[in-house]
Coordinates of C-alpha atoms and ligand atoms in Angstrom, one line a residue:
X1 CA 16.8 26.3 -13.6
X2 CA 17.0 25.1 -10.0
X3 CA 20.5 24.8 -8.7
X4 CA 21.9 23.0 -5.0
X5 CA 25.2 25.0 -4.9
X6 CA 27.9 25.8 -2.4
X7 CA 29.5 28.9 -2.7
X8 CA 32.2 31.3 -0.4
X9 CA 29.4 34.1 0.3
X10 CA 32.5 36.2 1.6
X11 CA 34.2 36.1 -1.8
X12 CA 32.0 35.2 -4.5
X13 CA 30.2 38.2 -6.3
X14 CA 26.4 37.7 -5.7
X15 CA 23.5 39.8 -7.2
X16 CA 20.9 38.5 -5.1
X17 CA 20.8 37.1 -2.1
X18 CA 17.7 35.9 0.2
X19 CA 18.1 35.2 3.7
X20 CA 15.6 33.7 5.7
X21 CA 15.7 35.6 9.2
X22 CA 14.1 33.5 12.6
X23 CA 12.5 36.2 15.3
X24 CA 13.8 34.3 18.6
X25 CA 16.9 32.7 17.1
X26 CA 20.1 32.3 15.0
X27 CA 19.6 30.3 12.3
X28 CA 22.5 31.0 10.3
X29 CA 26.5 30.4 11.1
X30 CA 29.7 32.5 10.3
X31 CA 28.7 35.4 7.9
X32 CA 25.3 34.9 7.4
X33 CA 24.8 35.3 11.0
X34 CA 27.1 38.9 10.7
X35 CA 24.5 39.9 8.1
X36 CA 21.4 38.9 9.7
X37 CA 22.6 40.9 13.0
X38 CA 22.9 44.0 10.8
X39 CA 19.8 43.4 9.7
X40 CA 18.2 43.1 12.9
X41 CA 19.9 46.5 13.9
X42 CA 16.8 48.5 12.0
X43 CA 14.1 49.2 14.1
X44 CA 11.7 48.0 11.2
X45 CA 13.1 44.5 11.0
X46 CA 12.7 41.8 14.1
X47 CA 12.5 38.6 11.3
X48 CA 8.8 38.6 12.4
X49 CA 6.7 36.7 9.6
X50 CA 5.5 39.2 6.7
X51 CA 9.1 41.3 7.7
X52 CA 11.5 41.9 4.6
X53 CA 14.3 44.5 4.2
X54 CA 16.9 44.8 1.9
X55 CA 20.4 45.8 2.2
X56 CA 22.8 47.0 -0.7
X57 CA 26.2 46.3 -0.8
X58 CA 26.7 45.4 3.1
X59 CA 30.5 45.6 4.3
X60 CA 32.4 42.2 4.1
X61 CA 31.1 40.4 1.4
X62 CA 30.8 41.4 -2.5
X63 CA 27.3 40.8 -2.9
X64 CA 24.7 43.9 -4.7
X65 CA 21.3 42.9 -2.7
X66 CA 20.5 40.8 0.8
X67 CA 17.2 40.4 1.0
X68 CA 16.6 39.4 4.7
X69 CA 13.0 37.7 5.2
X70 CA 11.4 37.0 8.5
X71 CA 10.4 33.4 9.7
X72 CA 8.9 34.3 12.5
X73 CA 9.1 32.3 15.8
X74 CA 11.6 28.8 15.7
X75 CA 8.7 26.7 17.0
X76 CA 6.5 27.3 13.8
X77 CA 8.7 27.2 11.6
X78 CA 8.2 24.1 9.3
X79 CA 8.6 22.9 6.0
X80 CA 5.8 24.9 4.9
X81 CA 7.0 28.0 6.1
X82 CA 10.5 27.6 3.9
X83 CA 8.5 26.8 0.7
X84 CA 6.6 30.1 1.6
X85 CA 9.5 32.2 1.9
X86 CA 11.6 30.6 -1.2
X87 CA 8.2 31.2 -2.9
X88 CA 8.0 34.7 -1.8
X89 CA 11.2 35.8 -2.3
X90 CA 11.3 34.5 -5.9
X91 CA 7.8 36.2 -6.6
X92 CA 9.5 39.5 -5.3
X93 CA 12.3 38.9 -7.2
X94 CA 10.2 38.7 -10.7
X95 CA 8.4 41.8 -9.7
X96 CA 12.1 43.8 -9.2
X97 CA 12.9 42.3 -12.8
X98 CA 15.3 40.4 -11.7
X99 CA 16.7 37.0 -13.9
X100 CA 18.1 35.4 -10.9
X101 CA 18.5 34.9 -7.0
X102 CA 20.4 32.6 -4.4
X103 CA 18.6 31.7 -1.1
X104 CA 20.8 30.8 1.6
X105 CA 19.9 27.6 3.4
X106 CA 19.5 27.8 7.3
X107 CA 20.5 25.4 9.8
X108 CA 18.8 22.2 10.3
X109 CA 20.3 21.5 14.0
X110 CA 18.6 25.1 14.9
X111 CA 15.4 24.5 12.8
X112 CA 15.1 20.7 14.5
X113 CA 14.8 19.6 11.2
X114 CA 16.0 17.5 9.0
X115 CA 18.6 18.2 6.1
X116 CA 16.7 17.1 3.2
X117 CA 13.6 17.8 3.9
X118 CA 14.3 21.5 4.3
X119 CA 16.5 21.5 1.4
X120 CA 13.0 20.1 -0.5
X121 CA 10.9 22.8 0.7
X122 CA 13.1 25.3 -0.2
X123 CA 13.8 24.1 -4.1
X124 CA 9.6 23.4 -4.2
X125 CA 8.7 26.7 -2.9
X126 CA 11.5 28.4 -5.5
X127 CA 10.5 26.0 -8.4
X128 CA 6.6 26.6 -7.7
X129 CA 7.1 29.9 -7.0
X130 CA 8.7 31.2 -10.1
X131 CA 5.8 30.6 -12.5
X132 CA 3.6 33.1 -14.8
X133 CA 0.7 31.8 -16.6
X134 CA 0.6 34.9 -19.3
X135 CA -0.2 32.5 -22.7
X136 CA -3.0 34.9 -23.1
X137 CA -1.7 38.4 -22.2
X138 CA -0.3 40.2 -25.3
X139 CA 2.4 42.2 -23.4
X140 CA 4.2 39.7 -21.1
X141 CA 5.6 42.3 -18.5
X142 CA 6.7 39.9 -16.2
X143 CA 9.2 37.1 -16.5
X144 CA 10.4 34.0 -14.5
X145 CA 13.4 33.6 -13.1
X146 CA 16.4 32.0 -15.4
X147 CA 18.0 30.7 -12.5
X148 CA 17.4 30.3 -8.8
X149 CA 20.5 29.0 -6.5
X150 CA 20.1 27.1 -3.4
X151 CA 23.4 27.8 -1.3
X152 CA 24.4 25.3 1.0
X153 CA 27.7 23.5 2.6
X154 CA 29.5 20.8 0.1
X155 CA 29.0 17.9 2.4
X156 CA 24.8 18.7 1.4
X157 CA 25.0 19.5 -1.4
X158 CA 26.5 16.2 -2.0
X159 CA 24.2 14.2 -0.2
X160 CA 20.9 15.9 -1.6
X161 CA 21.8 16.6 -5.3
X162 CA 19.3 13.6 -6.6
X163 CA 16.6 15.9 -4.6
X164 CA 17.1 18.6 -7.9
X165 CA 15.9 16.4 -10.6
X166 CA 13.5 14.8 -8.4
X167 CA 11.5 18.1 -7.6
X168 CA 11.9 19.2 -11.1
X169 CA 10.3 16.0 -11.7
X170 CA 7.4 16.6 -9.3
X171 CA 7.0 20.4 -9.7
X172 CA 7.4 20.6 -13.4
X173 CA 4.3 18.2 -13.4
X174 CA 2.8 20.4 -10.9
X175 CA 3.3 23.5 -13.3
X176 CA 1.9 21.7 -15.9
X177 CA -2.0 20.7 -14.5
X178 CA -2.1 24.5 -13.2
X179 CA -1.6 25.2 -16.8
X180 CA -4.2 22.8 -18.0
X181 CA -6.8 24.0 -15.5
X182 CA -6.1 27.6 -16.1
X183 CA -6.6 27.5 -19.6
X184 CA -10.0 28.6 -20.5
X185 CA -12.8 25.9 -21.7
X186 CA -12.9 26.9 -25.3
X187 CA -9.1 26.3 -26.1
X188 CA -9.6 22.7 -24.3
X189 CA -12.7 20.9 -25.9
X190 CA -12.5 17.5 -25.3
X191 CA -10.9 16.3 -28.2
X192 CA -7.6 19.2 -27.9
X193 CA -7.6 18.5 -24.4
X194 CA -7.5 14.9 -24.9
X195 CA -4.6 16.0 -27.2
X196 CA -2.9 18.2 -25.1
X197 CA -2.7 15.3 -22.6
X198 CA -1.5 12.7 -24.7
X199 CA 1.0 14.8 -26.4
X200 CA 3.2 15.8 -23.4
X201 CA 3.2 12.1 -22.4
X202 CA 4.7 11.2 -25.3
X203 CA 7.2 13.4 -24.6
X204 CA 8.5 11.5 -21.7
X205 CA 7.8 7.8 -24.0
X206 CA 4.3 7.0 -21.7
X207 CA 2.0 5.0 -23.6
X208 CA -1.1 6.3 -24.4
X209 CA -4.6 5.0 -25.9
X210 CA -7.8 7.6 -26.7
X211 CA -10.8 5.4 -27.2
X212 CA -13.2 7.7 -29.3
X213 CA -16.9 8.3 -28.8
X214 CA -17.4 5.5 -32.0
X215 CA -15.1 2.6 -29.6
X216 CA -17.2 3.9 -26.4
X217 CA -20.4 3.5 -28.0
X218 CA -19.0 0.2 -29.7
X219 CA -18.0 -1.0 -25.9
X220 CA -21.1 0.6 -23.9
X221 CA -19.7 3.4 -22.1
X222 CA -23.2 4.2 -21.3
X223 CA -22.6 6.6 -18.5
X224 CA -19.5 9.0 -20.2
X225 CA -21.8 8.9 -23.1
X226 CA -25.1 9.9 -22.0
X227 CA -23.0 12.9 -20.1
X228 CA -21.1 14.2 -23.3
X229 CA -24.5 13.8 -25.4
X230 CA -25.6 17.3 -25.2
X231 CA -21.8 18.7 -26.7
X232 CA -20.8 18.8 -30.3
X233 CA -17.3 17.6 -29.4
X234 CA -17.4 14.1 -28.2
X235 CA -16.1 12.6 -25.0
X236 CA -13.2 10.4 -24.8
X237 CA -11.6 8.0 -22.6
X238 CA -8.0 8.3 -22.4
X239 CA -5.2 5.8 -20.7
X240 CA -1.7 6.8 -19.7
X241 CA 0.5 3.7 -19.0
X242 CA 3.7 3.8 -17.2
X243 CA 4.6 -0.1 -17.1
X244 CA 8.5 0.0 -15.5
X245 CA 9.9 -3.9 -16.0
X246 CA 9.8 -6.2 -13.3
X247 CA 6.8 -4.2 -11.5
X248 CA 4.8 -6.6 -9.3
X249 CA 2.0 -3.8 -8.3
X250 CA -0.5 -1.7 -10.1
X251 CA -1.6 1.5 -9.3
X252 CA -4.7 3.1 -11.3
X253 CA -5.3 6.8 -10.7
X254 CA -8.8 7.7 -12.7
X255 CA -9.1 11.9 -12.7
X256 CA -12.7 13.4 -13.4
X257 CA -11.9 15.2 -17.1
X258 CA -14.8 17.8 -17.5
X259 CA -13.7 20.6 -20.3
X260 CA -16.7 22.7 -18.5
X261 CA -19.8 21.8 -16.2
X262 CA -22.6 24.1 -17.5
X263 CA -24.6 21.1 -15.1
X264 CA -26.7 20.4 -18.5
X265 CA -29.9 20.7 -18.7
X266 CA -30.0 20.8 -14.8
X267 CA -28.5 24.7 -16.1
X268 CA -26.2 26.1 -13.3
X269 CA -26.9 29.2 -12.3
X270 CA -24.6 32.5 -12.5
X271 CA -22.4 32.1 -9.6
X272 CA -22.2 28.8 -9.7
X273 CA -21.4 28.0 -13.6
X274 CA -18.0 31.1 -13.8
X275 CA -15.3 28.8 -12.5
X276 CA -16.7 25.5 -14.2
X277 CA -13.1 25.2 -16.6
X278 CA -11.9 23.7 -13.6
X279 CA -13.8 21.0 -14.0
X280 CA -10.8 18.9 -15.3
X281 CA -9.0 19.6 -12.6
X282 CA -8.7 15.5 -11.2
X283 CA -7.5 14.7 -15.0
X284 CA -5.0 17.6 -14.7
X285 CA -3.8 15.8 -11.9
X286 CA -3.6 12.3 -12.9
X287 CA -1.9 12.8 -16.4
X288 CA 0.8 15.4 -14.9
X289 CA 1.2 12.7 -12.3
X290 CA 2.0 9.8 -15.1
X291 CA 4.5 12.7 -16.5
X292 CA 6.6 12.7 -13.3
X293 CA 6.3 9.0 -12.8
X294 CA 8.1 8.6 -16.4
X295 CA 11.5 11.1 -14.8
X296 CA 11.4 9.1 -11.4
X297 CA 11.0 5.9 -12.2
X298 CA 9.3 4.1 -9.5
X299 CA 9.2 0.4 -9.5
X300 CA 5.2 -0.1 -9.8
X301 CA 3.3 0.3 -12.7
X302 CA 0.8 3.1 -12.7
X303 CA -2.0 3.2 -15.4
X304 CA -3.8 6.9 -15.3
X305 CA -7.7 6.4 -17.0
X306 CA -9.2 10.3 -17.8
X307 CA -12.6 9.9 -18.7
X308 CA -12.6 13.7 -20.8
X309 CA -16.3 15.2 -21.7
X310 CA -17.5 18.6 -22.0
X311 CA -21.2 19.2 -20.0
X312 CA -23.5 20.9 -21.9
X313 CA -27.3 21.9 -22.2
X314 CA -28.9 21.1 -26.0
X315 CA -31.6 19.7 -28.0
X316 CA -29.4 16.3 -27.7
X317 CA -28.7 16.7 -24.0
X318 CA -29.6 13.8 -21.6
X319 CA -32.6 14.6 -19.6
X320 CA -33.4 14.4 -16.1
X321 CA -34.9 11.5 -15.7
X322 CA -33.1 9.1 -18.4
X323 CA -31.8 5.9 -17.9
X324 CA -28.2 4.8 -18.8
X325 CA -26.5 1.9 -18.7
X326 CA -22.8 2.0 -17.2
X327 CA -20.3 -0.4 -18.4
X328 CA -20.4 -2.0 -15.5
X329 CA -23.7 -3.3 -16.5
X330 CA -25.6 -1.4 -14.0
X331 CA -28.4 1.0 -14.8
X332 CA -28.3 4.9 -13.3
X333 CA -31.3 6.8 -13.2
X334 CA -30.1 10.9 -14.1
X335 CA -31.8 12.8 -11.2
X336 CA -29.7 15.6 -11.8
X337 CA -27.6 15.9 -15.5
X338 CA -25.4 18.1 -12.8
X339 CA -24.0 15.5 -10.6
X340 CA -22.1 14.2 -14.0
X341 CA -18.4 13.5 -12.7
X342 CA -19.4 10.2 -10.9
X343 CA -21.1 9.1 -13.8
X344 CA -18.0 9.8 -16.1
X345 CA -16.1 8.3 -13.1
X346 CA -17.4 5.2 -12.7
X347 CA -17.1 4.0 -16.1
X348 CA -13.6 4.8 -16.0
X349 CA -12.9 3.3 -13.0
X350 CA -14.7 0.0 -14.8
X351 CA -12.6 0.1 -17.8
X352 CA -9.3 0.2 -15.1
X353 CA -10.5 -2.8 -13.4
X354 CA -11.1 -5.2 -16.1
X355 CA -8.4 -3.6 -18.7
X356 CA -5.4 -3.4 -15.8
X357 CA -6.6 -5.3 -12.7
X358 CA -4.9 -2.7 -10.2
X359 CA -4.6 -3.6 -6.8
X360 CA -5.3 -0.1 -5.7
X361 CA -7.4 2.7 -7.5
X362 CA -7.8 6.0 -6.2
X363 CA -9.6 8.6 -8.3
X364 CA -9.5 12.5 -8.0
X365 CA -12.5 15.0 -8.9
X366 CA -13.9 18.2 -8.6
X367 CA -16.7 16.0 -7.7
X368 CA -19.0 18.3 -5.0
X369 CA -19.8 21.8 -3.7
X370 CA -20.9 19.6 -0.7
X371 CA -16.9 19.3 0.1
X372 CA -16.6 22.9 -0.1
X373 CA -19.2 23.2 2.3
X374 CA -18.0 21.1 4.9
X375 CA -14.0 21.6 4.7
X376 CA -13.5 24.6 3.0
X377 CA -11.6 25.6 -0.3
X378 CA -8.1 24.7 0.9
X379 CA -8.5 20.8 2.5
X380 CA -9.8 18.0 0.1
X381 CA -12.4 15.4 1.1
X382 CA -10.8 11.6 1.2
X383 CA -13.0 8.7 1.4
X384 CA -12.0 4.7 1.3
X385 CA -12.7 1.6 3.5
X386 CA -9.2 0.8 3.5
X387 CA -7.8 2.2 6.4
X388 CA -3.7 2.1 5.2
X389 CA -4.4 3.5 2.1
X390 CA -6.4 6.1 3.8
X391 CA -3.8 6.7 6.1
X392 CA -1.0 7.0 3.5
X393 CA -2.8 9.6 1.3
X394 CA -3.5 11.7 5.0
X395 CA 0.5 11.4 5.4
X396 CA 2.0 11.9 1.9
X397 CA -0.4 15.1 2.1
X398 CA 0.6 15.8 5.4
X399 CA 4.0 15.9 3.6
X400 CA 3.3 18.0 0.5
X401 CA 0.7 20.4 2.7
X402 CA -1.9 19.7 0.3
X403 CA -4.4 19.1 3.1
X404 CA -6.8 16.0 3.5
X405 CA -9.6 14.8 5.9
X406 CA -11.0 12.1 5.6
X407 CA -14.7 11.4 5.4
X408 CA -16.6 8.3 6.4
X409 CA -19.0 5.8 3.8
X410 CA -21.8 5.1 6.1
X411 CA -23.5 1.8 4.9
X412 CA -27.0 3.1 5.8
X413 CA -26.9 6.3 3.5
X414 CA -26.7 4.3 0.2
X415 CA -30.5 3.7 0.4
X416 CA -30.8 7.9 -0.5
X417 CA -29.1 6.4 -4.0
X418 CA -32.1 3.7 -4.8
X419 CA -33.8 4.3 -7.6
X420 CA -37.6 3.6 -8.3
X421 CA -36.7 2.6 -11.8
X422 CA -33.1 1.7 -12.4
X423 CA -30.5 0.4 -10.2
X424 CA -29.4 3.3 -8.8
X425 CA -30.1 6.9 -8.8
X426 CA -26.7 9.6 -9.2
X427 CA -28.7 11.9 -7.4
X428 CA -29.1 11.8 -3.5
X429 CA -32.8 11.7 -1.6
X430 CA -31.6 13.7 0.7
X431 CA -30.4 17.7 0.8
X432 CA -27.5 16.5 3.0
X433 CA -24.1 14.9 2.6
X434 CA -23.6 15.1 -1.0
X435 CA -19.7 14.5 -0.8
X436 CA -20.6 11.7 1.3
X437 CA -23.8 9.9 -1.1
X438 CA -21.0 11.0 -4.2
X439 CA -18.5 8.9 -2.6
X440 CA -20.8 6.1 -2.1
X441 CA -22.1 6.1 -5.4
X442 CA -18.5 5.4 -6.9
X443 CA -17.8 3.0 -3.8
X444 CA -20.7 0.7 -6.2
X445 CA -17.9 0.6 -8.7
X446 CA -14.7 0.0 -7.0
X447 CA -14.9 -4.0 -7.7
X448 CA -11.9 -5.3 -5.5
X449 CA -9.0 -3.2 -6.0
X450 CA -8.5 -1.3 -2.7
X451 CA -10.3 1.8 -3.8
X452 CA -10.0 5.7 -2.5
X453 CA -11.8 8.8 -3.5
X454 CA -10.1 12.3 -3.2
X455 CA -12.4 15.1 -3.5
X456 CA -10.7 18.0 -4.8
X457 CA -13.5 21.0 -5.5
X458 CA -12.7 23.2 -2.8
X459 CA -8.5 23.2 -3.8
X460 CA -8.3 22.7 -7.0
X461 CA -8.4 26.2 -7.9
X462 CA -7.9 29.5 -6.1
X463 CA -9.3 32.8 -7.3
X464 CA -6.6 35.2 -5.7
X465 CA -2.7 33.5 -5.7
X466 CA -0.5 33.0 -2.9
X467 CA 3.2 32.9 -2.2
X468 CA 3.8 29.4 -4.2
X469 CA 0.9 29.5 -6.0
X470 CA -0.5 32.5 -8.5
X471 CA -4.4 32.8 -8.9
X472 CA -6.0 30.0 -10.8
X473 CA -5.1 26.1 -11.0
X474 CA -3.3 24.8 -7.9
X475 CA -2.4 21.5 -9.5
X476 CA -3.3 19.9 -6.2
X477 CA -2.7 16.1 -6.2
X478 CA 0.4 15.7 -8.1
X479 CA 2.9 16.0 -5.5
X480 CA 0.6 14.2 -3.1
X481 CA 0.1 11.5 -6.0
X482 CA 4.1 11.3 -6.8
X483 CA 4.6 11.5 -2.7
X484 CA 1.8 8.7 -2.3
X485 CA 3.4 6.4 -5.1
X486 CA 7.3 6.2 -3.9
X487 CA 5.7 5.8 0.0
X488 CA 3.6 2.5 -1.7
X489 CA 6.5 1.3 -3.1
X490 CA 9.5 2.1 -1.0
Ligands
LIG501 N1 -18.3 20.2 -10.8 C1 -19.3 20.2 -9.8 C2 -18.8 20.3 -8.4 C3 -18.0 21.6 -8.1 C4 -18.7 22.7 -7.5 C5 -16.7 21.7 -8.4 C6 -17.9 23.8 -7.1 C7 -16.0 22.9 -8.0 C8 -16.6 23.9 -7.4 C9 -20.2 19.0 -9.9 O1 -20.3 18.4 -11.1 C10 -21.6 19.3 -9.5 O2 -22.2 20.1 -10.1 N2 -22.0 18.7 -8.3 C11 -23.3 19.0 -7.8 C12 -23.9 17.7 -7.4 C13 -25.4 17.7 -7.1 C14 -26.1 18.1 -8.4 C15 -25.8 16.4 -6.6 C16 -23.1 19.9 -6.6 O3 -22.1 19.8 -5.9 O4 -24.0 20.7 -6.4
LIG502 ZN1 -21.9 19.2 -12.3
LIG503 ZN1 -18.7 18.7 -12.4

């Protein structure tokens, strides 16, 4: 579906072409550069960001459309920006009805940038880009691309062919959590999502295991049970294994799997309760990552655990107040049946530290409107006392631009998690810092591994779409998971 091509745009027939257009400089040799001239010639086009106009049929080459689309200025012109215009242009290109396009590659020397990287952004934009979530619309007026061509020289697209399978890889995986977290709560119940998870990793030969309620009860899974109690379909615990021979490191990724988050009996309130299907957004992440691991074989062995419950309010509800025992052995107190993904969390993150013994865990959750709060809906929350692996999920982000900050673990605020009764208390004393006293209440359960926390509620979802990205899941965290992995291991 994604192509690296090189092609003679004087002579070869073309129906679509895309151009990218810089406002204060040439970015294009030969032709191209002819074209984008010609372009600039309108009064209406400068390449300023936002700027598109199309020619038909333009003297000297045989090619139907040239979509010329504005950049903007060199010096912000980044990887980002290319992923936003191949995105773009391939959106705009479903809209016209179109079944394919060809996006011609700028310079590197001009962009101060380098070959493959720019070659990347443009196939991630175009693959993410050309993607319609319609399952549920009875007339499907819109339809993806069949093909989208990225032209560049034959000496590139030598060198960066093994960069087409390897974003299919990552954005394929990508394209399948935003399905996950767009589908709607009731097609996903714990048990079908469970399902739905296991099933496509057996497509690519992963090994899975789905412990059932009866073998979590059987092992005392105290804290996933007592937060799937108040559902008629039962929570789950599943494990996605990618075991490559001769791996000498283990990673475990552990994704918070909640079907919906009504809060339970601590009811959440209109406003707060629409969006809750995205609750399984971390899980989402974490299996489609195990899916791409399986097509780009890296040499460590990753084990994803997906703790998978539904939250809901009922006569067999846990009650505020309750006492549970984790697996871990230590009691929680419920202060708040809402503040249910670190309890599901931690007794994952358990059964990944005695069943694999990973040398470094790092979980993902749509764990706390307190994120939102303090970084916004667009940059996740990242907490760890390790400051490399800290460090490395800040750069492979930097990389993807799925945006991280990280957030400290003050030692002094886990007293706001005592308990009068139990040994802990999953609900904070305090108003204040709840992404922080979340973190810190999973930082109990990290055991030895080298442990990090990515807190995701803020952009795992967005309610209106943009140029790589349509309106609903983002699937934020696979391609900084599959970018975090190969760094770890290379
Ligand atoms: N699933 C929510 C967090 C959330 C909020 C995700 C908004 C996405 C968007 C989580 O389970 C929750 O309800 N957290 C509570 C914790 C509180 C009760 C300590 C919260 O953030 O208010
Ligand atoms: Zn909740
Ligand atoms: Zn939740």
């Amino acid at each position: 579906m994604i192509n690296l091509k090189s092609v003679d745009i004087e002579k070869k027939k073309i129906t679509t072409l895309a151009v990218p257009v810089c406002e204060d400089r040439e970015i294009h040799d030969g032709i191209l550069k002819t074209l984008c001239g010609s372009a600039k010639k309108f009064k209406e086009f400068d390449g300023k960001t936002g700027e598109e106009i199309i020619l038909h049929n333009p003297p000297g080459v045989n090619i139907t459309r040239v979509i010329f689309v504005g950049l903007g200025k060199l010096d912000k012109i980044d990887p980002e920006a290319l992923r936003v215009f191949a995105g773009k242009t391939v959106k705009a290109c479903i809209q016209k009805k179109l079944t394919e396009v060809s996006l011609a590659t700028p310079s590197a020397n001009d962009l101060k940038m380098e070959m493959g990287g720019l070659i990347e952004a443009l196939l991630e934009g175009a693959y993410l880009g050309n993607h319609r979530f319609d399952k549920y619309k009875k007339e499907k007026k819109l339809k993806a691309l069949n093909s989208i061509n990225v032209i560049t020289n034959p000496g590139a697209v030598k060198k960066f062919t093994r960069l087409v399978p390897h974003v299919t890889a990552v954005c394929s995986g990508t394209l399948l959590a935003r399905e996950w977290v767009s589908t709607p709560s009731n097609d996903k119940r714990p048990g079908a999502f469970s399902r739905m998870l296991t099933r496509e990793a057996k497509k690519e030969k992963l090994k899975t295991r789905v412990l059932t309620d009866k073998e979590l009860r059987k092992g005392k899974y105290g804290a996933i049970l007592a937060v799937g109690e108040g559902s008629q379909d039962k929570p789950r615990l599943v494990e996605i294994v990618y075991a490559p021979k001769g791996a000498k490191k283990t990673i475990a990724l552990i994704g918070k799997g909640v079907t919906f988050d009504t809060g339970g009996i601590n009811l959440k309130p209109s406003g707060g309760i629409e969006d809750m299907k995205i609750d399984m957004s971390g899980a989402a992440a974490v299996a489609a990552t195990l899916i791409a691991m399986a097509r780009l074989k890296p040499k460590v062995k990753v084990v994803g655990v997906i703790p998978v419950v539904e939250n809901m309010p009922s006569g067999t509800a846990t009650r505020p107040g309750d006492i549970v025992k984790s697996y871990a052995g230590k009691s929680v107190e419920i202060g708040n049946t809402d503040a249910e993904g670190r309890l599901i969390l931690i007794d994952a993150m358990t059964h990944a530290l005695k069943s694999f013994k990973p040398d470094i865990m790092v979980d993902i959750a749509t764990l706390t409107g307190a994120c939102m709060v303090a970084l916004g809906d667009k940059i996740a929350g990242v907490f760890s006392h390790d400051d490399d692996l800290a460090d490395a999920i800040a750069a492979a982000g930097k990389k993807t631009h799925e945006r991280t900050w990280r957030l400290p673990l003050p030692e002094d605020y886990q007293e706001l998690l005592k308990s009068e009764f139990a040994d802990l208390n999953n609900m904070s004393s305090s108003r204040y810092g709840g992404a922080i006293t979340a973190a810190l209440f999973l930082a109990e359960f990290a055991g030895k591994a080298k442990w990090a926390h990515i807190d995701i509620a803020g952009p795992a979802y967005i309610k209106k779409g943009t140029p790589y990205c349509e309106a609903g899941g983002t699937g934020f965290g696979v391609r900084l998971f599959c970018e975090l992995i190969e760094n770890l291991t290379s």
